[in-house]
């Protein structure tokens, strides 16, 4: 950032400057350059006279034309900021150059900044580097930091992390907060120095204590996650809040998450909403998405699909995949927008291309069923596979079904079994049943009743009715387990009560193999159970 110096120093200490003003004015009118500069300063700050930027410019100009470097610098500042004159970057650059060529460090810094931004002069990183270097060598902390950043990014010079560290450290040791933060980042990442979390935290804290919001955020993250430091939710909240109160959007968003989840504070939907909104209004995409979700589901606010689509769209247009997916869902349902399946698919695809699992799965489902797109099993398999390879269980199961389909594009019982297993190991109920069925019948695997029993049991315990029925039959026939009429009767009863009529036909067989007292006890247990 551009720096401004003498104009901003000690504007008023509450004293009366009138006598001094009159003395200085007399000298200035006699052509004494230093007095002309001082008179400009008095007009600028309203010391002993009514503040007037216009008259400040008049007297700075007279001193500057006499060659006084700090007057030239201040006149450059007035042109750059448009104070007392129309803003004019070319004039600013011209006056900065006069002071810079006399070795005035602040002018060298500001001239470097204008070259870096291409304001009033051509955008020229080499010239920016030249002037920053001159100011940095005189100990100007801002210039030292900027030199560090240029070496860090390889802008105007070959990238050199060690040189970046060298200049960051010089500025940081002068207490320059941004350099302290940048030095902390380098220790955090191990770029140019050996990675050292302790050093990173030390520099973050120095910058954070000076109110540097990005350092406060990084410090909060460390306390939040317990990364390199003892986890401490209260300290995390303290630092997030300090940064958030400076409008640091990511800190505002994280505070929203903390209140949303009740992490270290009582759960408070309204405070979560307030922080999400603050971050969202600054363009924070994840906060915009979360605000959209609140309006979508009426959580902490009255349900409002139009507001939901507004916030989803803001985040979606920034490329946030969750918001793209949710916006697609609104178009699918016609909530807050005209129903438009093609527009829904447009947003699903954008999210899916970024790896959003549900969007990939839903696109696979659309191509499988032909809803809104021509039916295309190969495309369905492609989208299911992308989600399945990210361990999305529903996609793994659906991919297994397509491989299991003899009329599908690529029947493959081995692949079907592999994908069912992946989903089943993630506790996907239907995949567990499908895997049990394959072991039960020897489909794509050697028949193995013990494995069939294992997977049926997993699915049956989650309420899968066909698995309960098959499990009952296995206990009745002693397949993969010892014959157990009680277990058979229990699982068949569960299936029958869930409406699977075939199970009722086997109940008398199971009941006939038990003593009346055992059957009565099982009935009592079943009747007293929640299911």
PDB file of N, CA, C and O in Angstrom, residues 241 252-276 294 299-301:
ATOM      1  N   UNK A 241     -12.733 -13.221  16.544  1.00  0.00           N
ATOM      2  CA  UNK A 241     -13.579 -12.052  16.762  1.00  0.00           C
ATOM      3  C   UNK A 241     -12.797 -10.760  16.475  1.00  0.00           C
ATOM      4  O   UNK A 241     -13.322  -9.821  15.868  1.00  0.00           O
ATOM      5  N   UNK A 252     -15.173 -13.975   9.998  1.00  0.00           N
ATOM      6  CA  UNK A 252     -16.616 -13.855  10.215  1.00  0.00           C
ATOM      7  C   UNK A 252     -17.302 -15.178   9.897  1.00  0.00           C
ATOM      8  O   UNK A 252     -18.173 -15.635  10.651  1.00  0.00           O
ATOM      9  N   UNK A 253     -16.896 -15.798   8.798  1.00  0.00           N
ATOM     10  CA  UNK A 253     -17.481 -17.087   8.418  1.00  0.00           C
ATOM     11  C   UNK A 253     -17.202 -18.145   9.482  1.00  0.00           C
ATOM     12  O   UNK A 253     -18.102 -18.891   9.887  1.00  0.00           O
ATOM     13  N   UNK A 254     -15.960 -18.220   9.954  1.00  0.00           N
ATOM     14  CA  UNK A 254     -15.621 -19.231  10.950  1.00  0.00           C
ATOM     15  C   UNK A 254     -16.337 -19.000  12.270  1.00  0.00           C
ATOM     16  O   UNK A 254     -16.710 -19.955  12.956  1.00  0.00           O
ATOM     17  N   UNK A 255     -16.540 -17.723  12.629  1.00  0.00           N
ATOM     18  CA  UNK A 255     -17.340 -17.446  13.820  1.00  0.00           C
ATOM     19  C   UNK A 255     -18.767 -17.940  13.624  1.00  0.00           C
ATOM     20  O   UNK A 255     -19.386 -18.467  14.551  1.00  0.00           O
ATOM     21  N   UNK A 256     -19.287 -17.757  12.404  1.00  0.00           N
ATOM     22  CA  UNK A 256     -20.611 -18.289  12.107  1.00  0.00           C
ATOM     23  C   UNK A 256     -20.664 -19.793  12.308  1.00  0.00           C
ATOM     24  O   UNK A 256     -21.609 -20.323  12.912  1.00  0.00           O
ATOM     25  N   UNK A 257     -19.637 -20.496  11.817  1.00  0.00           N
ATOM     26  CA  UNK A 257     -19.579 -21.957  12.004  1.00  0.00           C
ATOM     27  C   UNK A 257     -19.532 -22.327  13.480  1.00  0.00           C
ATOM     28  O   UNK A 257     -20.187 -23.294  13.911  1.00  0.00           O
ATOM     29  N   UNK A 258     -18.755 -21.576  14.247  1.00  0.00           N
ATOM     30  CA  UNK A 258     -18.613 -21.870  15.676  1.00  0.00           C
ATOM     31  C   UNK A 258     -19.956 -21.743  16.387  1.00  0.00           C
ATOM     32  O   UNK A 258     -20.350 -22.609  17.179  1.00  0.00           O
ATOM     33  N   UNK A 259     -20.698 -20.671  16.102  1.00  0.00           N
ATOM     34  CA  UNK A 259     -22.015 -20.502  16.728  1.00  0.00           C
ATOM     35  C   UNK A 259     -23.021 -21.511  16.178  1.00  0.00           C
ATOM     36  O   UNK A 259     -23.938 -21.942  16.880  1.00  0.00           O
ATOM     37  N   UNK A 260     -22.842 -21.889  14.916  1.00  0.00           N
ATOM     38  CA  UNK A 260     -23.726 -22.873  14.296  1.00  0.00           C
ATOM     39  C   UNK A 260     -23.581 -24.232  14.976  1.00  0.00           C
ATOM     40  O   UNK A 260     -24.567 -24.957  15.180  1.00  0.00           O
ATOM     41  N   UNK A 261     -22.343 -24.594  15.313  1.00  0.00           N
ATOM     42  CA  UNK A 261     -22.050 -25.917  15.879  1.00  0.00           C
ATOM     43  C   UNK A 261     -21.964 -25.927  17.397  1.00  0.00           C
ATOM     44  O   UNK A 261     -21.828 -27.000  17.999  1.00  0.00           O
ATOM     45  N   UNK A 262     -22.015 -24.727  18.018  1.00  0.00           N
ATOM     46  CA  UNK A 262     -21.881 -24.672  19.472  1.00  0.00           C
ATOM     47  C   UNK A 262     -20.512 -25.113  19.931  1.00  0.00           C
ATOM     48  O   UNK A 262     -20.380 -25.826  20.925  1.00  0.00           O
ATOM     49  N   UNK A 263     -19.477 -24.693  19.217  1.00  0.00           N
ATOM     50  CA  UNK A 263     -18.105 -25.114  19.526  1.00  0.00           C
ATOM     51  C   UNK A 263     -17.453 -24.088  20.451  1.00  0.00           C
ATOM     52  O   UNK A 263     -17.023 -23.022  20.029  1.00  0.00           O
ATOM     53  N   UNK A 264     -17.422 -24.391  21.747  1.00  0.00           N
ATOM     54  CA  UNK A 264     -16.809 -23.487  22.720  1.00  0.00           C
ATOM     55  C   UNK A 264     -17.731 -22.372  23.159  1.00  0.00           C
ATOM     56  O   UNK A 264     -17.361 -21.540  23.994  1.00  0.00           O
ATOM     57  N   UNK A 265     -18.929 -22.315  22.567  1.00  0.00           N
ATOM     58  CA  UNK A 265     -19.944 -21.325  22.942  1.00  0.00           C
ATOM     59  C   UNK A 265     -21.297 -22.022  22.891  1.00  0.00           C
ATOM     60  O   UNK A 265     -21.447 -23.048  22.208  1.00  0.00           O
ATOM     61  N   UNK A 266     -22.302 -21.481  23.596  1.00  0.00           N
ATOM     62  CA  UNK A 266     -23.641 -22.051  23.422  1.00  0.00           C
ATOM     63  C   UNK A 266     -24.079 -21.899  21.970  1.00  0.00           C
ATOM     64  O   UNK A 266     -23.814 -20.871  21.337  1.00  0.00           O
ATOM     65  N   UNK A 267     -24.723 -22.925  21.438  1.00  0.00           N
ATOM     66  CA  UNK A 267     -25.182 -22.846  20.044  1.00  0.00           C
ATOM     67  C   UNK A 267     -26.174 -21.696  19.914  1.00  0.00           C
ATOM     68  O   UNK A 267     -27.073 -21.534  20.739  1.00  0.00           O
ATOM     69  N   UNK A 268     -25.982 -20.870  18.883  1.00  0.00           N
ATOM     70  CA  UNK A 268     -26.798 -19.673  18.729  1.00  0.00           C
ATOM     71  C   UNK A 268     -27.022 -19.445  17.231  1.00  0.00           C
ATOM     72  O   UNK A 268     -26.154 -18.923  16.532  1.00  0.00           O
ATOM     73  N   UNK A 269     -28.188 -19.840  16.740  1.00  0.00           N
ATOM     74  CA  UNK A 269     -28.471 -19.730  15.311  1.00  0.00           C
ATOM     75  C   UNK A 269     -28.461 -18.285  14.837  1.00  0.00           C
ATOM     76  O   UNK A 269     -28.028 -17.997  13.723  1.00  0.00           O
ATOM     77  N   UNK A 270     -28.946 -17.375  15.688  1.00  0.00           N
ATOM     78  CA  UNK A 270     -29.018 -15.985  15.258  1.00  0.00           C
ATOM     79  C   UNK A 270     -27.625 -15.385  15.094  1.00  0.00           C
ATOM     80  O   UNK A 270     -27.351 -14.679  14.121  1.00  0.00           O
ATOM     81  N   UNK A 271     -26.727 -15.679  16.042  1.00  0.00           N
ATOM     82  CA  UNK A 271     -25.367 -15.160  15.916  1.00  0.00           C
ATOM     83  C   UNK A 271     -24.661 -15.797  14.720  1.00  0.00           C
ATOM     84  O   UNK A 271     -23.904 -15.125  14.007  1.00  0.00           O
ATOM     85  N   UNK A 272     -24.912 -17.082  14.509  1.00  0.00           N
ATOM     86  CA  UNK A 272     -24.335 -17.744  13.334  1.00  0.00           C
ATOM     87  C   UNK A 272     -24.805 -17.035  12.070  1.00  0.00           C
ATOM     88  O   UNK A 272     -24.007 -16.708  11.181  1.00  0.00           O
ATOM     89  N   UNK A 273     -26.103 -16.779  12.004  1.00  0.00           N
ATOM     90  CA  UNK A 273     -26.678 -16.115  10.842  1.00  0.00           C
ATOM     91  C   UNK A 273     -26.075 -14.725  10.636  1.00  0.00           C
ATOM     92  O   UNK A 273     -25.734 -14.333   9.516  1.00  0.00           O
ATOM     93  N   UNK A 274     -25.921 -13.995  11.741  1.00  0.00           N
ATOM     94  CA  UNK A 274     -25.371 -12.636  11.650  1.00  0.00           C
ATOM     95  C   UNK A 274     -23.957 -12.641  11.091  1.00  0.00           C
ATOM     96  O   UNK A 274     -23.606 -11.817  10.243  1.00  0.00           O
ATOM     97  N   UNK A 275     -23.126 -13.582  11.558  1.00  0.00           N
ATOM     98  CA  UNK A 275     -21.741 -13.629  11.077  1.00  0.00           C
ATOM     99  C   UNK A 275     -21.675 -14.128   9.640  1.00  0.00           C
ATOM    100  O   UNK A 275     -20.868 -13.637   8.835  1.00  0.00           O
ATOM    101  N   UNK A 276     -22.518 -15.116   9.311  1.00  0.00           N
ATOM    102  CA  UNK A 276     -22.560 -15.559   7.915  1.00  0.00           C
ATOM    103  C   UNK A 276     -22.920 -14.387   7.000  1.00  0.00           C
ATOM    104  O   UNK A 276     -22.324 -14.213   5.932  1.00  0.00           O
ATOM    105  N   UNK A 294     -29.667 -21.434   4.887  1.00  0.00           N
ATOM    106  CA  UNK A 294     -30.568 -20.979   5.957  1.00  0.00           C
ATOM    107  C   UNK A 294     -31.923 -20.584   5.386  1.00  0.00           C
ATOM    108  O   UNK A 294     -32.962 -20.960   5.922  1.00  0.00           O
ATOM    109  N   UNK A 299     -34.011 -22.012   8.450  1.00  0.00           N
ATOM    110  CA  UNK A 299     -33.259 -22.237   9.686  1.00  0.00           C
ATOM    111  C   UNK A 299     -32.790 -20.902  10.250  1.00  0.00           C
ATOM    112  O   UNK A 299     -31.887 -20.269   9.713  1.00  0.00           O
ATOM    113  N   UNK A 300     -33.462 -20.444  11.312  1.00  0.00           N
ATOM    114  CA  UNK A 300     -33.106 -19.169  11.932  1.00  0.00           C
ATOM    115  C   UNK A 300     -33.708 -17.970  11.230  1.00  0.00           C
ATOM    116  O   UNK A 300     -33.583 -16.846  11.699  1.00  0.00           O
ATOM    117  N   UNK A 301     -34.326 -18.230  10.063  1.00  0.00           N
ATOM    118  CA  UNK A 301     -35.022 -17.184   9.304  1.00  0.00           C
ATOM    119  C   UNK A 301     -36.285 -17.805   8.733  1.00  0.00           C
ATOM    120  O   UNK A 301     -36.421 -19.026   8.664  1.00  0.00           O
TER     121      UNK A 301
END
